[in-house]
């Protein structure tokens, strides 16, 4: 991509709410949007070493799907989770130094070292022995590799794989997450294709799989008769997720580029795994 620097920010505004049905004594609607909007930053820098190789770094955030229910514990009398505000907050930061090279005029590969930092906080879970200990943090690392290949001047293929990012444990939450506070970042892999309709317009499609099943604290069922925090202890019960993405890019005279995209995936949370996912629906 040449010598360049990019800075950006996403405005993320998810809608989080829970509906409990009769005969549950807590039947009703509960709003989890105690914090409604999130800014997610990103930064990238690339330096060409020569015509066929480059080094760079990408720095980006991941998060904003936390929950904060101000009324659920109060309206249910603390019978389900505990007292006070109820919710969780997970924030992740990635720093990815990268090396990329052209194998020939139509094929290129790249490799990144994923350095990760994450923070987590839970509140309102006194019934599970979690007495609002505040934020805990952990660090870890993984790798990502990628390839792009130009099949014809109009068609480019790509593939990517990111290993599981092995994170340190959340010691303050060793009695909540499986594996005594383990919370690794799952592996993912995908393939894609781009069609260049003309010099101004490109259409693209990706398919990606996220391997939630490789992280016990995310994949373990919440319905198991095991102690919280044990290797086989209750988790969120998420299944692996496949995401399909479609996109379009068009460049206008004067250098303005307009892009639009759409992604869709099957719900990773089974119908019988609702209880803990009140806390972490995303």
Coordinates of C-alpha atoms in Angstrom, one line a residue:
X1 CA 0.0 0.0 0.0
X2 CA 3.0 2.3 -0.2
X3 CA 4.4 4.7 2.4
X4 CA 1.4 6.0 4.4
X5 CA -0.2 6.6 7.8
X6 CA -3.9 6.2 8.6
X7 CA -6.0 7.3 11.6
X8 CA -9.6 6.5 12.2
X9 CA -12.4 6.0 14.7
X10 CA -15.6 4.0 14.7
X11 CA -18.8 5.2 16.5
X12 CA -20.5 2.1 17.8
X13 CA -24.0 2.3 19.2
X14 CA -25.4 -1.2 20.1
X15 CA -28.8 -1.8 21.5
X16 CA -28.7 -4.2 24.5
X17 CA -31.9 -5.3 26.3
X18 CA -33.4 -8.4 27.8
X19 CA -37.0 -9.6 27.9
X20 CA -38.0 -12.2 30.5
X21 CA -41.3 -14.1 29.9
X22 CA -43.9 -15.4 32.3
X23 CA -44.0 -17.6 34.4
X24 CA -40.6 -16.2 35.4
X25 CA -41.3 -14.0 38.4
X26 CA -38.9 -11.4 36.9
X27 CA -40.9 -11.2 33.7
X28 CA -40.5 -7.8 31.9
X29 CA -38.2 -5.7 29.7
X30 CA -34.8 -4.6 31.0
X31 CA -32.6 -2.0 29.3
X32 CA -28.8 -2.8 29.3
X33 CA -27.7 0.5 27.6
X34 CA -26.4 2.2 30.7
X35 CA -23.5 3.4 28.5
X36 CA -25.0 4.0 25.0
X37 CA -22.2 4.9 22.6
X38 CA -18.6 3.9 22.2
X39 CA -15.6 5.3 20.2
X40 CA -13.3 2.6 18.9
X41 CA -10.0 4.0 17.6
X42 CA -7.6 2.6 14.9
X43 CA -4.2 3.6 13.6
X44 CA -1.9 2.2 10.9
X45 CA 1.6 3.0 9.6
X46 CA 3.4 1.4 6.6
X47 CA 7.0 1.8 5.4
X48 CA 8.2 0.3 2.1
X49 CA 11.6 -1.3 2.5
X50 CA 12.0 -1.7 -1.3
X51 CA 9.6 -2.3 -4.2
X52 CA 8.6 -5.8 -3.0
X53 CA 8.6 -5.6 0.8
X54 CA 7.2 -3.5 3.6
X55 CA 7.0 -3.2 7.4
X56 CA 4.3 -1.6 9.4
X57 CA 2.2 -1.6 12.5
X58 CA -1.6 -1.6 13.1
X59 CA -3.1 -0.4 16.4
X60 CA -6.8 -0.9 17.0
X61 CA -9.4 -1.4 19.7
X62 CA -12.1 -3.9 20.1
X63 CA -15.0 -3.5 22.5
X64 CA -18.2 -1.6 23.2
X65 CA -20.5 -4.5 23.6
X66 CA -20.6 -4.2 27.4
X67 CA -23.8 -4.1 29.4
X68 CA -25.1 -1.9 32.3
X69 CA -28.5 -2.7 33.7
X70 CA -29.5 0.0 36.2
X71 CA -32.8 -1.6 37.2
X72 CA -32.6 -5.4 36.8
X73 CA -31.2 -6.2 40.2
X74 CA -33.5 -3.7 41.9
X75 CA -36.7 -4.9 40.1
X76 CA -35.9 -8.6 40.8
X77 CA -35.1 -7.9 44.4
X78 CA -31.5 -9.2 43.9
X79 CA -32.7 -12.7 43.6
X80 CA -31.0 -13.5 40.3
X81 CA -27.6 -11.8 40.2
X82 CA -27.1 -9.5 43.2
X83 CA -27.5 -5.9 44.1
X84 CA -26.7 -2.5 42.5
X85 CA -26.0 -1.9 38.8
X86 CA -25.5 -5.1 36.9
X87 CA -23.2 -5.5 33.9
X88 CA -19.8 -6.3 32.4
X89 CA -17.2 -4.3 30.5
X90 CA -14.6 -5.9 28.3
X91 CA -12.1 -3.7 26.3
X92 CA -9.3 -5.0 24.1
X93 CA -6.3 -3.3 22.5
X94 CA -4.2 -4.9 19.7
X95 CA -0.8 -3.8 18.5
X96 CA 0.3 -5.7 15.4
X97 CA 3.7 -5.2 13.9
X98 CA 3.7 -6.6 10.4
X99 CA 6.0 -7.7 7.6
X100 CA 4.7 -8.2 4.0
X101 CA 6.4 -9.1 0.7
X102 CA 5.5 -9.8 -2.9
X103 CA 6.4 -13.3 -4.0
X104 CA 5.9 -12.4 -7.6
X105 CA 4.0 -9.6 -9.5
X106 CA 0.6 -11.2 -8.6
X107 CA 1.0 -12.8 -5.2
X108 CA 1.8 -11.3 -1.8
X109 CA 2.0 -12.7 1.8
X110 CA 2.2 -11.0 5.2
X111 CA 2.6 -12.0 8.8
X112 CA 1.7 -10.0 12.0
X113 CA 2.6 -10.5 15.6
X114 CA -0.6 -9.8 17.6
X115 CA 0.2 -8.2 20.9
X116 CA -3.0 -7.8 23.0
X117 CA -4.0 -6.0 26.2
X118 CA -7.5 -6.4 27.7
X119 CA -9.4 -5.1 30.7
X120 CA -12.5 -6.6 32.3
X121 CA -14.9 -5.5 35.0
X122 CA -18.1 -7.1 36.4
X123 CA -20.6 -5.6 38.9
X124 CA -23.8 -6.7 40.5
X125 CA -22.8 -10.4 40.7
X126 CA -22.7 -10.7 44.5
X127 CA -24.8 -13.9 44.3
X128 CA -21.9 -15.6 42.5
X129 CA -19.3 -14.5 45.0
X130 CA -18.1 -11.6 42.8
X131 CA -18.0 -8.5 45.1
X132 CA -17.4 -5.8 42.6
X133 CA -13.5 -6.1 42.5
X134 CA -13.2 -3.5 39.7
X135 CA -11.1 -3.7 36.6
X136 CA -8.5 -6.5 36.0
X137 CA -6.2 -6.7 33.0
X138 CA -4.2 -9.3 31.1
X139 CA -1.8 -9.4 28.2
X140 CA -1.1 -12.0 25.5
X141 CA 0.0 -12.7 22.0
X142 CA -0.8 -14.6 18.8
X143 CA 0.0 -14.4 15.1
X144 CA -1.8 -13.6 11.9
X145 CA -0.8 -14.7 8.4
X146 CA -2.4 -13.6 5.1
X147 CA -2.2 -14.0 1.3
X148 CA -3.6 -12.2 -1.7
X149 CA -3.4 -13.4 -5.2
X150 CA -4.4 -11.7 -8.5
X151 CA -6.1 -14.3 -10.6
X152 CA -6.8 -11.9 -13.4
X153 CA -6.5 -8.1 -13.6
X154 CA -10.2 -8.0 -12.5
X155 CA -10.2 -10.7 -9.8
X156 CA -8.2 -11.0 -6.6
X157 CA -8.4 -13.8 -4.0
X158 CA -7.3 -13.6 -0.4
X159 CA -7.0 -15.8 2.7
X160 CA -6.2 -15.1 6.3
X161 CA -5.7 -17.0 9.6
X162 CA -5.3 -15.6 13.1
X163 CA -4.2 -18.0 15.9
X164 CA -5.8 -18.0 19.3
X165 CA -4.4 -15.2 21.3
X166 CA -3.2 -16.7 24.5
X167 CA -3.9 -14.2 27.3
X168 CA -2.9 -14.1 30.9
X169 CA -5.6 -14.8 33.5
X170 CA -8.0 -12.4 35.1
X171 CA -6.9 -13.1 38.7
X172 CA -9.7 -11.0 40.2
X173 CA -12.3 -13.1 38.3
X174 CA -10.7 -16.6 38.8
X175 CA -14.0 -17.5 40.5
X176 CA -16.1 -16.5 37.5
X177 CA -14.3 -17.5 34.2
X178 CA -13.4 -21.1 33.4
X179 CA -9.8 -22.2 33.9
X180 CA -9.4 -19.9 36.9
X181 CA -9.9 -16.6 35.2
X182 CA -8.9 -17.6 31.6
X183 CA -10.2 -15.5 28.8
X184 CA -8.3 -16.1 25.6
X185 CA -9.2 -14.4 22.3
X186 CA -10.5 -17.0 19.8
X187 CA -8.8 -17.9 16.5
X188 CA -10.4 -17.0 13.2
X189 CA -9.9 -17.7 9.6
X190 CA -11.4 -16.6 6.3
X191 CA -11.3 -16.3 2.5
X192 CA -12.4 -13.5 0.2
X193 CA -12.7 -12.3 -3.4
X194 CA -12.7 -8.9 -5.0
X195 CA -14.1 -8.1 -8.4
X196 CA -12.8 -4.9 -10.1
X197 CA -15.7 -3.8 -12.4
X198 CA -13.7 -0.9 -13.7
X199 CA -11.0 1.6 -12.6
X200 CA -13.5 3.2 -10.1
X201 CA -15.7 0.4 -8.8
X202 CA -14.8 -2.8 -6.8
X203 CA -17.2 -5.4 -5.3
X204 CA -15.9 -7.8 -2.6
X205 CA -17.2 -10.8 -0.6
X206 CA -15.6 -12.5 2.5
X207 CA -16.5 -15.5 4.6
X208 CA -15.0 -15.8 8.0
X209 CA -15.2 -18.4 10.9
X210 CA -14.6 -17.4 14.5
X211 CA -13.6 -20.4 16.7
X212 CA -15.3 -19.6 20.0
X213 CA -15.2 -23.3 20.8
X214 CA -11.5 -23.0 21.4
X215 CA -11.9 -20.8 24.5
X216 CA -13.5 -22.6 27.5
X217 CA -14.8 -19.5 29.3
X218 CA -16.7 -18.5 26.2
X219 CA -17.7 -22.0 24.9
X220 CA -18.5 -24.0 28.0
X221 CA -22.2 -24.4 28.6
X222 CA -23.8 -22.3 31.4
X223 CA -25.9 -25.2 32.4
X224 CA -23.2 -27.6 33.7
X225 CA -23.1 -28.7 37.4
X226 CA -19.5 -27.5 37.9
X227 CA -18.0 -24.8 40.1
X228 CA -17.6 -21.4 38.5
X229 CA -13.9 -20.9 37.7
X230 CA -13.1 -24.6 37.2
X231 CA -11.7 -25.8 33.9
X232 CA -15.2 -27.3 33.0
X233 CA -17.1 -24.5 34.8
X234 CA -20.0 -22.6 33.4
X235 CA -19.4 -20.3 30.5
X236 CA -21.5 -18.5 27.9
X237 CA -22.2 -21.5 25.7
X238 CA -21.2 -19.8 22.4
X239 CA -20.8 -21.9 19.3
X240 CA -18.4 -21.2 16.4
X241 CA -19.7 -18.5 14.2
X242 CA -19.5 -18.0 10.4
X243 CA -19.8 -14.5 9.1
X244 CA -20.5 -13.5 5.5
X245 CA -19.6 -10.0 4.4
X246 CA -20.4 -8.1 1.2
X247 CA -18.9 -4.7 0.2
X248 CA -18.6 -2.2 -2.5
X249 CA -16.2 0.7 -3.2
X250 CA -16.5 3.5 -5.7
X251 CA -13.9 6.3 -6.4
X252 CA -15.3 9.6 -7.7
X253 CA -13.4 12.3 -9.6
X254 CA -11.3 14.4 -7.2
X255 CA -10.2 11.4 -5.1
X256 CA -13.3 10.9 -2.9
X257 CA -14.0 7.2 -2.2
X258 CA -17.4 6.0 -1.0
X259 CA -17.7 2.5 0.6
X260 CA -20.6 0.5 1.8
X261 CA -20.8 -3.0 3.4
X262 CA -23.1 -5.5 5.0
X263 CA -22.3 -8.5 7.2
X264 CA -24.5 -11.3 8.6
X265 CA -24.0 -14.4 10.7
X266 CA -26.0 -17.0 12.6
X267 CA -26.6 -16.3 16.2
X268 CA -23.8 -18.1 18.2
X269 CA -25.9 -18.3 21.4
X270 CA -28.1 -21.4 21.6
X271 CA -31.7 -20.9 23.0
X272 CA -30.9 -22.7 26.2
X273 CA -27.9 -20.5 27.1
X274 CA -29.8 -17.3 27.9
X275 CA -29.0 -16.8 31.6
X276 CA -25.3 -15.7 31.5
X277 CA -25.8 -14.1 28.2
X278 CA -28.0 -11.5 29.8
X279 CA -24.6 -10.1 30.9
X280 CA -22.8 -10.5 27.6
X281 CA -25.1 -10.6 24.6
X282 CA -22.5 -9.6 22.1

